[in-house]
Amino acid sequence: MTDVAARFRTFLTEAPHWAALLAQVPAKHVLRHDTAHPAFHGCIDWHSACHGVWALLAYQGLTGDTQYEPIIDSILLPTKQAAEAADLAARPQFEMPYGRAWFLRLALEDRRVTGSTRLTFFARDIAASLTSTYRNRLIDPFAREYANPCWALINLLDYAEIESRPDITDIVRDAAGGMAKALERLPTEADEDSWPDFMAVTPMLCELLVRSGAAEVGAVMDKAGARLRALKPITAPRKAHHYALNFSRGWALLALAKSSGDDTLLASALDHIEQNLHHPSWWRGDYRSVSHWVPQFGMFAIQRAMRQASPR
């Protein structure tokens, strides 16, 4: 066993502890009434409320702990979700694509963890709205923050797998293929470091290309490998959104490490994730700046690590 593999095993033994701590935060915040939305009214905004509920489901799926089930069920009541679906149908650009992608993540997690079909029809409408956005369109792979297409397409890809929708898988692969040439014009490291983004733009483009089958992992690593291996964790966040960037880099690097077998990427993923976990004020501190959303990013990174080690 390599040193990195041993380190990963140690991380996995600690991961349920971290997942429990992370879940405590959205468990409080999803119940707040920060907005007038019928179901997703906590966590300051709609998308953060969505991924807050997702995080509770993810925690249940990873640990078997059902303590948050009553909270989840109270928010995912059919009457509330029908009202949310009607609202999104009436406002086709609302939360497009970012929040809608998170809703797909929530729906696929609910299906995976509970076996419920309560979100099926709402999720189909959301998936249709996203596929119509990305089908046969020119897409900017470096669109930033909430407009980032790679995050939306990755969620569509995972949703398609859970729902056995090869038609959606094909749409994602085609959209990703149209972005493959962007590997020739990656933003400079200095440029990307200067952005206030919470999403890891270059790593997630690489993840999408590889996982969708739009590009071979070797070709992606030839173009972007040096950039990816040079990434260093943020140790002094300069902007509010930087408090989650280590987590989003970490989860993308985990996917790429799995696909490529590159221990350097695995070590970097752990460096990024642990940097944030060991600074709890970065994810359970100020409500407006961090605690309404950053723990959910941490949960996604933890989930990816645990599922890569022992898929469920």
C-alpha positions as MATLAB code, in Angstrom:
seq = 'MTDVAARFRTFLTEAPHWAALLAQVPAKHVLRHDTAHPAFHGCIDWHSACHGVWALLAYQGLTGDTQYEPIIDSILLPTKQAAEAADLAARPQFEMPYGRAWFLRLALEDRRVTGSTRLTFFARDIAASLTSTYRNRLIDPFAREYANPCWALINLLDYAEIESRPDITDIVRDAAGGMAKALERLPTEADEDSWPDFMAVTPMLCELLVRSGAAEVGAVMDKAGARLRALKPITAPRKAHHYALNFSRGWALLALAKSSGDDTLLASALDHIEQNLHHPSWWRGDYRSVSHWVPQFGMFAIQRAMRQASPR';
ca = [
       0.000    0.000    0.000;
       1.345    3.436   -0.925;
       1.622    6.236    1.615;
      -1.195    8.079   -0.158;
      -3.436    5.004   -0.072;
      -2.766    4.610    3.649;
      -3.565    8.268    4.188;
      -6.815    7.867    2.266;
      -7.793    4.896    4.440;
      -7.164    6.974    7.556;
      -9.262    9.784    6.116;
     -12.109    7.356    5.459;
     -12.122    6.173    9.074;
     -12.603    9.792   10.157;
     -15.087   10.719    7.427;
     -18.297    9.665    9.262;
     -17.296   11.904   12.178;
     -16.856   14.859    9.845;
     -20.108   14.059    8.057;
     -21.957   14.139   11.387;
     -20.518   17.536   12.260;
     -21.278   18.948    8.830;
     -24.884   17.685    8.877;
     -25.633   19.441   12.157;
     -25.409   22.820   10.447;
     -27.986   22.536    7.628;
     -30.261   20.559    9.956;
     -30.873   23.846   11.766;
     -30.802   26.192    8.829;
     -33.189   24.446    6.409;
     -35.994   25.057    8.914;
     -35.530   28.815    8.940;
     -37.953   31.064    7.087;
     -35.540   33.344    5.274;
     -37.654   33.456    2.099;
     -41.291   32.920    1.111;
     -40.685   29.717   -0.859;
     -43.111   26.955    0.157;
     -40.483   24.280    0.889;
     -36.963   25.601    0.336;
     -37.249   28.665    2.552;
     -34.202   28.299    4.788;
     -30.485   28.841    4.259;
     -30.962   32.391    2.889;
     -31.734   31.341   -0.703;
     -33.485   28.624   -2.700;
     -30.438   26.746   -3.957;
     -28.768   26.652   -0.541;
     -31.973   25.301    0.977;
     -32.030   22.599   -1.715;
     -28.508   21.476   -1.027;
     -29.138   21.772    2.693;
     -31.828   19.085    2.437;
     -29.592   17.131    0.068;
     -26.827   17.134    2.703;
     -29.144   15.578    5.281;
     -30.090   12.823    2.843;
     -26.449   12.302    1.926;
     -25.535   11.982    5.600;
     -28.281    9.395    6.092;
     -27.094    7.447    3.080;
     -23.484    7.437    4.217;
     -24.073    6.537    7.861;
     -27.506    4.934    8.164;
     -28.371    7.550   10.801;
     -32.027    8.549   10.304;
     -32.207   11.304   12.914;
     -32.886   13.964   10.269;
     -35.604   12.014    8.459;
     -38.474   14.012   10.031;
     -36.897   17.270    8.829;
     -36.382   15.881    5.335;
     -39.925   14.545    5.125;
     -41.434   17.813    6.361;
     -39.736   19.711    3.534;
     -40.324   17.152    0.791;
     -44.084   16.960    1.382;
     -45.863   16.525   -1.968;
     -48.004   19.636   -1.502;
     -44.956   21.797   -0.874;
     -43.047   20.306   -3.777;
     -46.006   20.788   -6.117;
     -46.009   24.473   -5.206;
     -42.265   24.695   -5.830;
     -42.655   22.948   -9.192;
     -45.387   25.366  -10.266;
     -43.212   28.320   -9.295;
     -40.228   27.086  -11.304;
     -42.407   26.275  -14.307;
     -43.711   29.837  -14.255;
     -40.184   31.256  -14.048;
     -38.037   29.288  -16.512;
     -34.875   31.282  -15.768;
     -35.157   31.044  -11.993;
     -32.117   29.220  -10.571;
     -30.956   28.289  -14.070;
     -28.707   26.360  -14.086;
     -27.150   26.279  -10.631;
     -30.073   25.763   -8.282;
     -31.830   23.449  -10.713;
     -28.720   21.287  -10.853;
     -28.721   21.075   -7.069;
     -32.370   20.049   -7.134;
     -31.461   17.157   -9.435;
     -28.772   16.189   -6.939;
     -31.403   16.254   -4.191;
     -33.850   14.175   -6.241;
     -31.317   11.501   -7.162;
     -30.148   11.309   -3.551;
     -33.709   10.894   -2.310;
     -34.254    8.087   -4.803;
     -30.968    6.411   -3.859;
     -31.290    6.723   -0.081;
     -35.018    6.335    0.577;
     -36.264    4.667   -2.600;
     -38.982    7.305   -2.786;
     -40.386    8.585   -6.079;
     -41.870   11.723   -4.503;
     -39.595   14.035   -6.500;
     -39.701   12.098   -9.771;
     -41.999   14.309  -11.818;
     -40.551   17.583  -10.530;
     -37.053   16.296  -11.305;
     -38.066   15.285  -14.832;
     -39.233   18.832  -15.506;
     -36.006   20.251  -14.081;
     -33.918   17.848  -16.150;
     -35.848   18.818  -19.280;
     -35.230   22.507  -18.611;
     -31.501   21.874  -18.239;
     -31.171   19.640  -21.279;
     -32.955   22.218  -23.421;
     -30.438   24.786  -22.200;
     -27.411   22.720  -23.201;
     -28.583   20.693  -26.202;
     -27.010   21.841  -29.484;
     -25.771   25.105  -27.995;
     -22.409   26.816  -27.834;
     -21.391   26.615  -24.187;
     -18.744   28.620  -22.372;
     -16.910   26.087  -20.175;
     -15.369   28.906  -18.174;
     -18.642   30.596  -17.240;
     -18.227   31.233  -13.579;
     -20.040   30.946  -10.303;
     -23.764   30.185  -10.704;
     -23.565   30.054  -14.515;
     -20.943   27.297  -14.620;
     -22.132   24.636  -17.101;
     -19.832   21.867  -15.895;
     -21.517   21.617  -12.510;
     -24.963   21.483  -14.120;
     -23.910   18.839  -16.636;
     -22.226   16.668  -13.993;
     -25.490   16.611  -12.057;
     -27.429   15.772  -15.206;
     -24.994   12.914  -15.836;
     -25.507   11.444  -12.375;
     -29.264   11.958  -12.575;
     -29.333   10.112  -15.906;
     -27.564    7.145  -14.331;
     -29.997    6.903  -11.408;
     -33.043    7.280  -13.646;
     -31.702    5.067  -16.479;
     -31.932    7.877  -19.023;
     -29.361    7.199  -21.765;
     -30.881   10.033  -23.795;
     -29.733   12.503  -21.152;
     -26.335   10.830  -20.930;
     -25.928   11.383  -24.671;
     -26.886   15.053  -24.371;
     -24.317   15.547  -21.613;
     -21.605   13.765  -23.589;
     -22.325   15.853  -26.677;
     -22.312   19.088  -24.686;
     -19.059   18.131  -22.985;
     -17.521   17.153  -26.312;
     -18.255   20.615  -27.611;
     -16.172   22.035  -24.767;
     -13.181   19.705  -25.149;
     -11.201   22.179  -27.251;
     -11.218   24.509  -24.248;
      -8.330   22.438  -22.890;
      -6.205   24.373  -25.397;
      -7.103   27.702  -23.778;
      -7.281   27.120  -20.054;
      -7.263   30.276  -17.948;
      -3.890   30.970  -16.416;
      -3.326   29.879  -12.861;
      -2.970   33.529  -11.838;
      -6.247   34.457  -13.511;
      -8.177   31.639  -11.914;
      -6.672   32.360   -8.499;
      -7.904   35.942   -8.781;
     -11.529   34.909   -9.306;
     -13.931   34.975   -6.336;
     -15.460   31.666   -7.408;
     -16.671   28.824   -5.216;
     -16.556   26.296   -8.061;
     -13.259   24.826   -9.214;
     -13.599   25.818  -12.860;
     -10.696   23.979  -14.505;
     -10.839   20.802  -12.361;
     -14.575   20.465  -12.937;
     -14.219   20.895  -16.692;
     -11.668   18.077  -16.617;
     -13.951   15.911  -14.485;
     -16.871   16.446  -16.858;
     -14.825   15.581  -19.934;
     -13.533   12.364  -18.399;
     -16.664   11.144  -16.644;
     -18.953   11.859  -19.591;
     -16.656   10.012  -21.978;
     -16.157   13.119  -24.088;
     -12.365   12.798  -23.722;
      -9.936   10.117  -22.623;
      -8.385   10.686  -19.225;
      -4.887   10.493  -20.721;
      -5.663   13.258  -23.199;
      -7.103   15.448  -20.455;
      -4.117   14.891  -18.204;
      -1.725   15.658  -21.059;
      -3.336   19.072  -21.442;
      -4.262   19.945  -17.865;
      -2.337   17.559  -15.622;
       0.421   19.999  -14.719;
      -2.164   22.638  -13.827;
      -4.116   20.231  -11.676;
      -1.053   18.922   -9.851;
       0.100   22.471   -9.113;
      -3.069   23.379   -7.201;
      -2.506   24.283   -3.560;
      -5.220   24.625   -0.917;
      -6.462   28.072   -0.028;
      -5.146   28.878    3.437;
      -6.368   32.466    3.795;
      -9.684   33.021    1.976;
      -9.838   36.526    0.544;
     -13.488   36.443   -0.493;
     -16.595   34.807    0.962;
     -16.937   32.258   -1.833;
     -13.361   31.076   -1.345;
     -14.453   29.354    1.868;
     -15.895   26.523   -0.248;
     -13.333   26.391   -3.046;
     -11.121   23.820   -1.330;
     -14.114   21.491   -1.118;
     -15.091   21.851   -4.785;
     -11.502   21.402   -5.889;
     -11.260   18.394   -3.609;
     -14.259   16.579   -5.033;
     -13.174   17.164   -8.634;
      -9.639   16.012   -7.853;
     -11.036   12.859   -6.242;
     -12.892   12.003   -9.439;
      -9.827   12.638  -11.566;
      -7.587   10.655   -9.224;
      -9.952    7.705   -9.502;
     -10.056    7.891  -13.301;
      -6.324    8.408  -13.774;
      -4.885    6.430  -10.869;
      -2.723    9.473  -10.097;
      -1.718    9.452   -6.417;
      -0.578   13.068   -6.662;
      -4.143   14.124   -7.418;
      -5.482   11.980   -4.574;
      -3.035   13.552   -2.132;
      -3.995   17.011   -3.372;
      -7.692   16.214   -2.958;
      -7.082   15.230    0.657;
      -4.970   18.345    1.236;
      -7.803   20.559   -0.006;
     -10.608   18.818    1.870;
      -8.730   18.530    5.156;
      -7.679   22.175    5.001;
     -11.330   23.191    5.196;
     -12.476   20.539    7.645;
      -9.804   21.577   10.117;
     -11.022   25.189   10.033;
     -14.589   24.808   11.342;
     -15.173   28.554   11.415;
     -14.985   28.369    7.621;
     -18.126   26.210    7.507;
     -20.059   26.699   10.735;
     -19.167   30.307   11.461;
     -21.066   33.370   10.286;
     -24.488   32.407    8.931;
     -24.645   34.827    6.032;
     -21.059   34.263    4.889;
     -20.491   30.546    5.362;
     -22.741   28.362    7.484;
     -25.841   28.592    5.298;
     -24.009   26.852    2.431;
     -20.391   25.738    2.897;
     -21.118   22.611    5.018;
     -23.058   21.171    2.099;
     -19.984   21.474   -0.133;
     -18.029   19.645    2.536;
     -20.628   16.897    2.623;
     -20.354   16.438   -1.133;
     -16.575   16.044   -0.871;
     -16.937   13.570    2.018;
     -19.599   11.626    0.144;
     -17.497   11.354   -2.974;
     -14.528   10.061   -0.973;
     -16.606    7.471    0.856;
     -18.438    6.303   -2.254;
     -15.262    6.011   -4.289;
     -13.858    3.746   -1.607;
     -17.035    1.705   -1.171;
     -19.670    2.469   -3.836;
     -23.318    2.055   -2.826;
];
